[in-house]
Short mmCIF file of C-alpha atoms in Angstrom, two decimals:
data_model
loop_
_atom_site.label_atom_id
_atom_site.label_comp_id
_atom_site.label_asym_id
_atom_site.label_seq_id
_atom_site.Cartn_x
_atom_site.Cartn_y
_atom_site.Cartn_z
CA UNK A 1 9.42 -11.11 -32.22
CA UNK A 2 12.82 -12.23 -32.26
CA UNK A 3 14.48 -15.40 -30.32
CA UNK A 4 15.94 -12.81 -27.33
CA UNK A 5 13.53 -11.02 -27.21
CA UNK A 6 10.72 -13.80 -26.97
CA UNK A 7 12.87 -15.39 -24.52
CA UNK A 8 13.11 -13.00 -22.09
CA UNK A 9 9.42 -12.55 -22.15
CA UNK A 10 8.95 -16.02 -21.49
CA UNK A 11 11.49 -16.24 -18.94
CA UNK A 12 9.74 -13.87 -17.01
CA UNK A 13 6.72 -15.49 -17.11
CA UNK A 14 8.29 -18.60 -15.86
CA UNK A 15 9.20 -16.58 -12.68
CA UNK A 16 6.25 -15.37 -12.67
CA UNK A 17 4.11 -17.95 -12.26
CA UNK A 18 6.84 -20.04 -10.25
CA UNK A 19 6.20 -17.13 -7.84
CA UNK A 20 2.48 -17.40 -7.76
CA UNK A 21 2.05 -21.05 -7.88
CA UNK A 22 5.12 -22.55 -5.43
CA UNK A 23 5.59 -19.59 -3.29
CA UNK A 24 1.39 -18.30 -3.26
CA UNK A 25 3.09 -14.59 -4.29
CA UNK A 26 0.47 -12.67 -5.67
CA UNK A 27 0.08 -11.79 -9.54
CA UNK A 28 -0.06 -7.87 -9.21
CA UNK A 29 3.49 -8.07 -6.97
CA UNK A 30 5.00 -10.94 -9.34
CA UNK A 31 4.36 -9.31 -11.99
CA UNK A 32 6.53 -6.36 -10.75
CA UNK A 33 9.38 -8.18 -12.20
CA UNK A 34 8.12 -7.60 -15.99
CA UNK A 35 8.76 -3.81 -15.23
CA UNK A 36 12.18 -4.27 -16.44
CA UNK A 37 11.73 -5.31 -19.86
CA UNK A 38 10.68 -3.35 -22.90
CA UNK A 39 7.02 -2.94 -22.98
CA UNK A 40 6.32 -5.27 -26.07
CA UNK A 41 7.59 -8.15 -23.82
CA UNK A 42 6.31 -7.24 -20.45
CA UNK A 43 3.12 -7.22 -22.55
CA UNK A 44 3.82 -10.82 -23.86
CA UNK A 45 4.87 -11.88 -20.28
CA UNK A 46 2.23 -10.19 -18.62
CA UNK A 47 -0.18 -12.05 -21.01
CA UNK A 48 1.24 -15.33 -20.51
CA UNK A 49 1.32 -15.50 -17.15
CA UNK A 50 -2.19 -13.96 -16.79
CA UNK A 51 -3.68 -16.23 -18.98
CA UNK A 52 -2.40 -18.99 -18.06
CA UNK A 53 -3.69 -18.72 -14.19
CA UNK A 54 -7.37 -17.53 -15.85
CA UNK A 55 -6.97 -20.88 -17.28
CA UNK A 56 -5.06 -22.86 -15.08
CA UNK A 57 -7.23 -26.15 -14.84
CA UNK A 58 -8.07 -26.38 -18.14
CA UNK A 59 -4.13 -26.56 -18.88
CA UNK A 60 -3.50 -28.89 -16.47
CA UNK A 61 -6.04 -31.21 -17.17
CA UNK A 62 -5.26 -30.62 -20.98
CA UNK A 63 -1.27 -31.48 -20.21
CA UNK A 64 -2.43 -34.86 -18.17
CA UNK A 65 -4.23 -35.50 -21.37
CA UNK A 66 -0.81 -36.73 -23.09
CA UNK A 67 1.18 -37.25 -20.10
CA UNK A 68 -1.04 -38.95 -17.30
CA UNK A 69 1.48 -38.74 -15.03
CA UNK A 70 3.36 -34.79 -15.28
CA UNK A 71 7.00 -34.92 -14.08
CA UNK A 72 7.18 -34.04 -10.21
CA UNK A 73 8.27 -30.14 -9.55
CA UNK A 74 11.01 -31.41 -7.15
CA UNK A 75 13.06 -33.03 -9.32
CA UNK A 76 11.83 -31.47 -12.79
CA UNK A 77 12.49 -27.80 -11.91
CA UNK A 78 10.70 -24.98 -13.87
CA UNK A 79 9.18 -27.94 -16.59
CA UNK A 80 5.57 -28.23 -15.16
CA UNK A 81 5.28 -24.34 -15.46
CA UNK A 82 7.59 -24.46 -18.79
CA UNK A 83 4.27 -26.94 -20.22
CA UNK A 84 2.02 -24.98 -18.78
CA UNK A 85 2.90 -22.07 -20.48
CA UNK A 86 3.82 -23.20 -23.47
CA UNK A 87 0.18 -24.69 -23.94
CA UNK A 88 -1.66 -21.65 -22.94
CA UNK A 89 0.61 -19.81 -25.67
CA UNK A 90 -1.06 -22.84 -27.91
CA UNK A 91 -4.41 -23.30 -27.36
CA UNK A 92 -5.62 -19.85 -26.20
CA UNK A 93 -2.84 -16.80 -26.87
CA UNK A 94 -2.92 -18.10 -30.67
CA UNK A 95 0.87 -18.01 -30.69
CA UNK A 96 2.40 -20.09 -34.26
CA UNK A 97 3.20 -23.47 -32.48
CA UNK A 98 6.93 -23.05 -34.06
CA UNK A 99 7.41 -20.33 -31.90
CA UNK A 100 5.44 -21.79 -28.57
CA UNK A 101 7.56 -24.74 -28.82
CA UNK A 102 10.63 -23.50 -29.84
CA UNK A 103 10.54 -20.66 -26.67
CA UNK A 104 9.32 -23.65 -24.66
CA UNK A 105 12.73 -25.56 -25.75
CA UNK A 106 15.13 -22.44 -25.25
CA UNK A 107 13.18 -22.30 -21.33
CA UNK A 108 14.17 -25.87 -20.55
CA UNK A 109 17.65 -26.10 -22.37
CA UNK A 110 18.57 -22.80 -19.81
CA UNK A 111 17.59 -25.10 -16.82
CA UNK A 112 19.71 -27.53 -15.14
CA UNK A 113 17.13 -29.80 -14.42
CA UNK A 114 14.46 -29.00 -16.71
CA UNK A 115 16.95 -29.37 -19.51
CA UNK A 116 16.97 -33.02 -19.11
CA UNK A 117 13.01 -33.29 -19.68
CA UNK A 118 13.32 -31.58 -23.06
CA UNK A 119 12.49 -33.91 -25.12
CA UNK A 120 9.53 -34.71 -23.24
CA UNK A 121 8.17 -30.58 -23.33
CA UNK A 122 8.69 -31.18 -27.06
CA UNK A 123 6.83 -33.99 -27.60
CA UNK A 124 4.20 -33.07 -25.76
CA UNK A 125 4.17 -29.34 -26.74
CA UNK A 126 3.79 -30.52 -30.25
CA UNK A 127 1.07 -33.11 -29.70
CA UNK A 128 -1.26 -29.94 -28.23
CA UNK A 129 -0.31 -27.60 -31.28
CA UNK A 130 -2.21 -30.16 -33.14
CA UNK A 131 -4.43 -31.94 -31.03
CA UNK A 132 -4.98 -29.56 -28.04
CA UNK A 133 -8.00 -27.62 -28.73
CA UNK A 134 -10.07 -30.59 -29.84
CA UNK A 135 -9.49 -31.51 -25.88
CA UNK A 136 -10.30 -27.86 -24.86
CA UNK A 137 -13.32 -27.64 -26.61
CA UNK A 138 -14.79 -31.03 -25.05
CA UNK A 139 -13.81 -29.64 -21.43
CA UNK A 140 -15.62 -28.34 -18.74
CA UNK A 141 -14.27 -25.29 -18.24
CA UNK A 142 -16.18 -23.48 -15.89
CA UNK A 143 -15.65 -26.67 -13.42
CA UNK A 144 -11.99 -26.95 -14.16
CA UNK A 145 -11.06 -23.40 -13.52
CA UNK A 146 -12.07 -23.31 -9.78
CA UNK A 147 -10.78 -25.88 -7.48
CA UNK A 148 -13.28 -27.96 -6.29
CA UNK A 149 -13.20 -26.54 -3.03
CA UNK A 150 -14.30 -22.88 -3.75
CA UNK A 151 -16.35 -24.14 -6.81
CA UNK A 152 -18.49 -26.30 -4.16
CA UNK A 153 -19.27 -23.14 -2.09
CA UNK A 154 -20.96 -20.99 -4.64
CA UNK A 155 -23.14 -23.83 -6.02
CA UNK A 156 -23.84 -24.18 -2.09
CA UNK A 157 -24.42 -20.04 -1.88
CA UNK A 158 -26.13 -19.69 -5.23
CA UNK A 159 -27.29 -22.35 -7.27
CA UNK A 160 -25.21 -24.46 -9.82
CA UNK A 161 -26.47 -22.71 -13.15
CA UNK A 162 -24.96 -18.84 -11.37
CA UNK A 163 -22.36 -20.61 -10.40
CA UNK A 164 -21.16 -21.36 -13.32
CA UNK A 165 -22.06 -18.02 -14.62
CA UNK A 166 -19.55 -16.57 -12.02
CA UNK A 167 -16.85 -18.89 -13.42
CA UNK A 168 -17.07 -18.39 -16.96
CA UNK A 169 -16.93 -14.64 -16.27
CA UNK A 170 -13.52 -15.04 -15.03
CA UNK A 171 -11.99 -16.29 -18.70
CA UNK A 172 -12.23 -12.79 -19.87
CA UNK A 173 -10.06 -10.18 -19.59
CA UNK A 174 -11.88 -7.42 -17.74
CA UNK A 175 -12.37 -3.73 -18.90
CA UNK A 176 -10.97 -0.81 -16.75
CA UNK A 177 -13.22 1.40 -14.82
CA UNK A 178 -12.86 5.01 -14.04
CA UNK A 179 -15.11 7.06 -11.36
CA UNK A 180 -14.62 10.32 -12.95
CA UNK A 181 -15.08 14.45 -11.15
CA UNK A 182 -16.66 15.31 -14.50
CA UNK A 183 -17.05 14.20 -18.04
CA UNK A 184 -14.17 12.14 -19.45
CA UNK A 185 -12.32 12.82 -22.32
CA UNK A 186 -10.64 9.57 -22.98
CA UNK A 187 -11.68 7.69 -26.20
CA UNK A 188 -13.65 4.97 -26.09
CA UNK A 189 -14.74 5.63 -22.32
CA UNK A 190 -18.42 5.18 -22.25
CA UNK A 191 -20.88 6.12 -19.14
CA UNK A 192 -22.18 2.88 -17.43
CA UNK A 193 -23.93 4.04 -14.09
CA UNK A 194 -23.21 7.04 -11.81
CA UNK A 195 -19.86 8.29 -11.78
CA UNK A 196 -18.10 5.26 -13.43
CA UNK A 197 -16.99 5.25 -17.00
CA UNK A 198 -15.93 1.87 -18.68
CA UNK A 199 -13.39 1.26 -21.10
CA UNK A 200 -13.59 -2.14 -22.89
CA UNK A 201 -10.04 -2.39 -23.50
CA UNK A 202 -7.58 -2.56 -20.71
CA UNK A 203 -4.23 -0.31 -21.04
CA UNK A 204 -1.52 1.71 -19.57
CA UNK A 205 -3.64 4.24 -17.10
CA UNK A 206 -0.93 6.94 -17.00
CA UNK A 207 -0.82 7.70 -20.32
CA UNK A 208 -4.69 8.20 -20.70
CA UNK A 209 -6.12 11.72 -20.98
CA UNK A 210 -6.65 13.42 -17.40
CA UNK A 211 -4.83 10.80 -15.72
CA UNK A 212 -2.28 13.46 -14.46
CA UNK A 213 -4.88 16.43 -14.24
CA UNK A 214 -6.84 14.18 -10.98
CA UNK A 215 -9.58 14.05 -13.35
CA UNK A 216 -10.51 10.12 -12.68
CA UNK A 217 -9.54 7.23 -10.47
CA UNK A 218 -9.50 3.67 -11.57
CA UNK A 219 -11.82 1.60 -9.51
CA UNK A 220 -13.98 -1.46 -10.63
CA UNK A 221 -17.85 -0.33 -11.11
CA UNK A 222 -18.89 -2.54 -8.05
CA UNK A 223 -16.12 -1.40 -5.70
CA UNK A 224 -17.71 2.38 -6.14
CA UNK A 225 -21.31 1.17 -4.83
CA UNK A 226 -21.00 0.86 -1.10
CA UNK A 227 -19.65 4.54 -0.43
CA UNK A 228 -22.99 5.47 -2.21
CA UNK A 229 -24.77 3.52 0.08
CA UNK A 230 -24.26 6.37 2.82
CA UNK A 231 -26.49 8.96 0.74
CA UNK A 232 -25.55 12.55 1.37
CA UNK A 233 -22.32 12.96 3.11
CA UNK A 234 -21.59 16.68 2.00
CA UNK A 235 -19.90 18.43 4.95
CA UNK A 236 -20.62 15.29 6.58
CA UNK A 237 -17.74 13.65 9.09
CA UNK A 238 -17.34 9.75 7.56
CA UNK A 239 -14.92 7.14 8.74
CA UNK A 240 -13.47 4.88 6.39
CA UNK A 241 -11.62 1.70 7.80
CA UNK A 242 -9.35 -0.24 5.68
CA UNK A 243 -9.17 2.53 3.53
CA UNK A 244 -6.04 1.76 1.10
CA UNK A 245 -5.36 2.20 -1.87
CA UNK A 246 -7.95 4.80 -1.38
CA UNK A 247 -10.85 4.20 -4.01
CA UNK A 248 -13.80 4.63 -1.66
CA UNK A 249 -11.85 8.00 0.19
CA UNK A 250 -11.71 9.88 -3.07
CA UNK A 251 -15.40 9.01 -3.48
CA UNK A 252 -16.07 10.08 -0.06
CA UNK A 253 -14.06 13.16 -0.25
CA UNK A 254 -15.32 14.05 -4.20
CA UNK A 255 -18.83 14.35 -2.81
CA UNK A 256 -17.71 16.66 -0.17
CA UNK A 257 -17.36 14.81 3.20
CA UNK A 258 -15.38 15.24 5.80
CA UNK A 259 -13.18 11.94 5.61
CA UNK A 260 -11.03 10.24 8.36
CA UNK A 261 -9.12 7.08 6.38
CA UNK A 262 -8.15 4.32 8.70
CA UNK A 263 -5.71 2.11 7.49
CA UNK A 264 -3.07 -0.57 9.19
CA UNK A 265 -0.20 -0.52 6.48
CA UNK A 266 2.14 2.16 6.13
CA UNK A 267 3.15 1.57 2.87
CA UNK A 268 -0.79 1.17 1.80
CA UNK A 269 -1.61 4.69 3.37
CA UNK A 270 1.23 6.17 1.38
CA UNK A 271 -0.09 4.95 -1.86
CA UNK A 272 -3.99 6.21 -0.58
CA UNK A 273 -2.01 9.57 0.19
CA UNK A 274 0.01 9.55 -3.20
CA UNK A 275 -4.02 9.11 -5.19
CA UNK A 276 -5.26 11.96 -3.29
CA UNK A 277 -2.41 14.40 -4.09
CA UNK A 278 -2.82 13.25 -7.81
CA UNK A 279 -7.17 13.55 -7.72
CA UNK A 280 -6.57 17.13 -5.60
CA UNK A 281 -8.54 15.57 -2.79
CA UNK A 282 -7.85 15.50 0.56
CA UNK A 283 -9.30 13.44 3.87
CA UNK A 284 -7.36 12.81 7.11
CA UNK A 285 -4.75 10.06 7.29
CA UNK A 286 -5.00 8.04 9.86
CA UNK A 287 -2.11 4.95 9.96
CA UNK A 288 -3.60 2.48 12.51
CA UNK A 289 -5.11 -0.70 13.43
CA UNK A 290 -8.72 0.03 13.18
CA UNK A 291 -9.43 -2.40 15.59
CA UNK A 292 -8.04 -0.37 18.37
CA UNK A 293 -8.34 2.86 17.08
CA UNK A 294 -10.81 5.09 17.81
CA UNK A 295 -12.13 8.71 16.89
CA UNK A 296 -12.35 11.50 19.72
CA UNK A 297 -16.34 11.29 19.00
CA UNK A 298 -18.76 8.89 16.67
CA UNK A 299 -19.39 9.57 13.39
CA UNK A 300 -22.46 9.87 12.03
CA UNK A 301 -21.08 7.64 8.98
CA UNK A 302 -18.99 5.03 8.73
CA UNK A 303 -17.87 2.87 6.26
CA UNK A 304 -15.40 -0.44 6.67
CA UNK A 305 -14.50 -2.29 3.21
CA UNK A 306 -13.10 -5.40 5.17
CA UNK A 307 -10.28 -7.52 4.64
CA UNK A 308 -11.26 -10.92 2.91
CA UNK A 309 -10.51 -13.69 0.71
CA UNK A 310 -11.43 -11.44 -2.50
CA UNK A 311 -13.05 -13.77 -4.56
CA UNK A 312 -15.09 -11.65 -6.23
CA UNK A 313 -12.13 -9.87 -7.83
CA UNK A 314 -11.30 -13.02 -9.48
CA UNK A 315 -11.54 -11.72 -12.66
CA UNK A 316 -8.83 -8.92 -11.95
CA UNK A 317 -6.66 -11.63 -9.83
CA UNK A 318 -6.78 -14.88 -11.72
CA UNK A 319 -4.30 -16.19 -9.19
CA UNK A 320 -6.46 -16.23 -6.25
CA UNK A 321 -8.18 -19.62 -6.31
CA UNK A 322 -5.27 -20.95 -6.43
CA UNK A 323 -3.49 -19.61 -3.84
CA UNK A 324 -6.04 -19.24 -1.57
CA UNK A 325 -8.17 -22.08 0.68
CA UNK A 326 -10.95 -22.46 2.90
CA UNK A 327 -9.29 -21.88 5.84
CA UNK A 328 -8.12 -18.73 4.72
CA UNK A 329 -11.69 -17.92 4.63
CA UNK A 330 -12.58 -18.90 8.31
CA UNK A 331 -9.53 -16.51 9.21
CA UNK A 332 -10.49 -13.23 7.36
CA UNK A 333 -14.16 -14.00 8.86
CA UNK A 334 -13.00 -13.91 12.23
CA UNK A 335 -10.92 -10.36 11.57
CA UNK A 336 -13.90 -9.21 9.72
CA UNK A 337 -15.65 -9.45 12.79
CA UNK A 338 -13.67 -7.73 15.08
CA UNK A 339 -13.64 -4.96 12.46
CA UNK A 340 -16.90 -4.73 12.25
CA UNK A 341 -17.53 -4.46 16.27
CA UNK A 342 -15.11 -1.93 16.26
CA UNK A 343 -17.22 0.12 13.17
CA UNK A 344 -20.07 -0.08 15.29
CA UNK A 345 -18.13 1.56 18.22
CA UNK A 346 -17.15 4.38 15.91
CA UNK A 347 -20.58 5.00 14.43
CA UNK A 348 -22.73 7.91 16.58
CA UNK A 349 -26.76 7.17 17.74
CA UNK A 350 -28.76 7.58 14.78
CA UNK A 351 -25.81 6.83 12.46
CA UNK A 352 -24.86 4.62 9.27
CA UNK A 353 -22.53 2.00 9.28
CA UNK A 354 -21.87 0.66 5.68
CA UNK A 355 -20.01 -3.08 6.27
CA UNK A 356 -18.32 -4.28 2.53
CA UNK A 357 -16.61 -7.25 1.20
CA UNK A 358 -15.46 -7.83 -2.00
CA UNK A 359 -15.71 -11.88 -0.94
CA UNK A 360 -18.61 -14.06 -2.93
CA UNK A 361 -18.33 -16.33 0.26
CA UNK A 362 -21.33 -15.70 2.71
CA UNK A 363 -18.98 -16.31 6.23
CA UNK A 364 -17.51 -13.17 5.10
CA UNK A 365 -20.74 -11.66 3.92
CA UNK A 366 -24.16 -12.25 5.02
CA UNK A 367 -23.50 -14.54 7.81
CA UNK A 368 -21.15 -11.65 9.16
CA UNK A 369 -24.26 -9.09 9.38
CA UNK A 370 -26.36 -11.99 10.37
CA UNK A 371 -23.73 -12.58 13.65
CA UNK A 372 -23.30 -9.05 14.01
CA UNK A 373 -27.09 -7.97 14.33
CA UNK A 374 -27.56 -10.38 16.98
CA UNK A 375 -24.79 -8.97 19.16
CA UNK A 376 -25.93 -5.15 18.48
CA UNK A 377 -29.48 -5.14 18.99
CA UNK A 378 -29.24 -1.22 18.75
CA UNK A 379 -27.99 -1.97 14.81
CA UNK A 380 -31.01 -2.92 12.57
CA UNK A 381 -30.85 -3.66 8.73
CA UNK A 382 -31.75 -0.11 6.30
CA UNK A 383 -32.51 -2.03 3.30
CA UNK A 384 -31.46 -0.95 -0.55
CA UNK A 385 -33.60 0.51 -2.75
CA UNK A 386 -33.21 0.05 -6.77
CA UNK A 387 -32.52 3.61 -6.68
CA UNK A 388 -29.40 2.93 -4.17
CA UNK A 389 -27.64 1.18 -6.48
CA UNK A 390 -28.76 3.35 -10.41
CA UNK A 391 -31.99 0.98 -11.09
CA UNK A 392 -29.87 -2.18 -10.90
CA UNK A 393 -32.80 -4.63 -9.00
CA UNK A 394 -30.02 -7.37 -9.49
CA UNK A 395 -27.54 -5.90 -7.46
CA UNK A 396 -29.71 -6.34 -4.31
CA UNK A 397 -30.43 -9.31 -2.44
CA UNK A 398 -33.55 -10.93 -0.91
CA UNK A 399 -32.39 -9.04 2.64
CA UNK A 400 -32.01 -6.24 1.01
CA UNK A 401 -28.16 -6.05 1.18
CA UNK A 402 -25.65 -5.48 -2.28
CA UNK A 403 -24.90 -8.35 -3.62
CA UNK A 404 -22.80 -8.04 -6.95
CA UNK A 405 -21.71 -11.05 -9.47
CA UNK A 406 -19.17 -10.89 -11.71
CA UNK A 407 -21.67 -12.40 -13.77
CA UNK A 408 -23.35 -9.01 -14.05
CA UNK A 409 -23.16 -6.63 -16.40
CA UNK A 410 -22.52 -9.42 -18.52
CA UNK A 411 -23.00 -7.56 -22.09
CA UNK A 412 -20.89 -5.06 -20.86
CA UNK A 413 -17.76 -6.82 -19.58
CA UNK A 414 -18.96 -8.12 -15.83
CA UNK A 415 -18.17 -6.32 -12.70
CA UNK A 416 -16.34 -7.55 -9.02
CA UNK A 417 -18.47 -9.72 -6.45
CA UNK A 418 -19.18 -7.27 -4.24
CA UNK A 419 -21.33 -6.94 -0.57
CA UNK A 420 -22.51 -4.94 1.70
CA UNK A 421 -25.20 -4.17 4.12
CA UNK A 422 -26.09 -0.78 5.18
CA UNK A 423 -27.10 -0.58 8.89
CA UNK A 424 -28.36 2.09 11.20
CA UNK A 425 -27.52 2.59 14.90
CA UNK A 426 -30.98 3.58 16.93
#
């Protein structure tokens, strides 16, 4: 890769993760920026800024290694990002250290302020190409890549030793999932439970065999499971709430039901609307706070995939514990709520309500259904079955709720923290 070229990969990745880490912007929308480049260096970008926020506090703790005392953002410009990703090309993107540091020199010399810490990023850029993964392999990563306050809730929710398992499933670059109509045809897709194929290697979706047919969807393996929680919905009216970008309506409306999507943002339903012209599905759009909204009768199904924190997409959205916090979590349990009293109202005597989060956090989870039941007496737990969820006993919890790690599937690449709780109206 030549000087301009690696440059402008690297500046984007410096805007990148400025975006994400001083203005909390998230990766998937930061990354939008890359689209302008060739593909060879939105790649590179794409990689560097990914990788570095997978392994964000391992870096940091790696760069206060040499320099106890990093120089402050306000007056240092782009340079703590500049180190940052200059030492994640080092120590885990495998880039030659002439090139790392010498596209880590070209960043700061094109800064006003960062320019005048130069000789510092060198010094200390070089240092780590020879020294830097003695440190790495003597850290802890698992601890250092969740801040302390999320990484205290799940050992609280499930034990220190899974807890750890959920963290070091979040260094690897997950596969990409596809719930397919039919067999799929694209190479190196491989079956992994009910509809969902797996391929181990991530890459451009629109380009893959069948993509513009509507012969698959991309949608990770544990975001498919709580429309299958409903059973038989063929010919069957279902509500889904929150519905964008419209995974869990072309599941609904694949197996034949009679969907009504629900969702708030314009812009979101558009996209849900775009899928289902490309998958030749259909369902009725609905743009609308689902809170307030209501159907001209119950349903006798409905399904609400809440809003939430998302931590247990982690692994697909590196950038999350770190732009997230606890409070964000008391807020989206509070909407959750609402949501899910308004579900209820929607769902007809006799009914199914299926309530999912893709959260690992149990205010958002368990403790929601736990609140919720004792407000709707007429709303009782159905519990799972191993053959709810294709055999997988792991998936389900001691309540008999969904309960999916991304330390699952572990052999095969790990899935999203996913729950829900299937509950029936009397």
């Amino acid at each position: 890769m030549g000087l301009s070229a690696g440059f402008e990969a690297r500046a984007a990745a410096l805007q990148v993760l400025s975006d994400v880490l001083r203005r909390r912007k998230p990766l998937d929308a930061a990354l939008e920026s890359t689209h302008a480049l060739d593909p060879r260096d939105a790649g590179f970008a794409r990689a560097i800024a990914s990788e570095t926020l997978r392994r964000l506090g391992q870096l940091e703790d790696l760069i206060r290694h040499f320099v106890p005392k990093p120089p402050a953002r306000n007056r240092a410009g782009p340079v703590p990002e500049i180190l940052l990703a200059g030492a994640c090309e080092l120590v885990f993107l495998d880039v030659p250290p002439h090139a790392a540091v010498d596209g880590a020199n070209c960043l700061a010399k094109a800064d006003q302020k960062a320019v005048h810490f130069k000789p510092l990023i060198n010094a200390v850029l070089r240092r780590i190409s020879r020294e830097g993964k003695d440190v790495i392999a003597a850290q802890d990563a698992a601890a250092l890549n969740v801040p302390d306050w999320l990484f205290s809730r799940w050992i609280d929710a499930y034990g220190e030793e899974t807890a750890r398992a959920i963290a070091e499933a979040h260094h690897g670059v997950p596969p990409l999932d596809l719930v397919a109509k039919g067999p799929v045809t694209v190479e190196g897709a491989a079956p992994l439970f009910g509809s969902v194929w797996r391929l181990k290697d991530p890459m451009r979706v629109d380009t893959l065999p069948g993509f513009a047919e509507g012969d698959w969807w991309v949608q990770d393996a544990a975001a498919t499971l709580p429309a299958h929680l409903l059973g038989d919905v063929k010919g069957v009216r279902v509500i889904d709430l929150c519905a964008a970008p419209g995974g869990k309506t072309a599941e609904l409306a694949a197996a034949g039901a009679l969907v009504t999507a629900v969702e708030r943002e314009p812009a979101r339903m558009d996209q849900l609307r775009a899928n289902l012209e490309r998958l030749h599905l259909s369902a009725e759009c609905v743009v609308d706070d689902a809170r307030e909204w209501r159907p001209q009768e119950p349903a006798p199904f409905v399904l609400l995939d809440a809003p939430c924190t998302a931590t247990g997409t982690i692994r697909r959205h590196p950038e999350l514990p770190w732009i997230k916090s606890a409070s964000d979590v008391t807020m989206q349990s509070q909407l959750a709520g609402e949501l899910l009293d308004a579900a209820a109202e929607m769902t007809a005597p006799g009914g199914t309500l299926v309530f999912a989060t893709c959260s690992l956090e149990r205010e958002e989870g368990s403790e929601q259904i736990e609140a919720f039941l004792a407000r709707n007496p007429d709303f009782s737990r159905a519990p799972l079955t191993d053959a709810d969820v294709f055999g997988h006993s792991e998936f389900v919890d001691a309540a008999g709720d969904l309960r999916t790690l991304p330390c699952h599937l572990k052999d095969q690449g790990g899935m999203d923290g996913f729950y829900a709780a299937r509950l029936k109206r009397a």
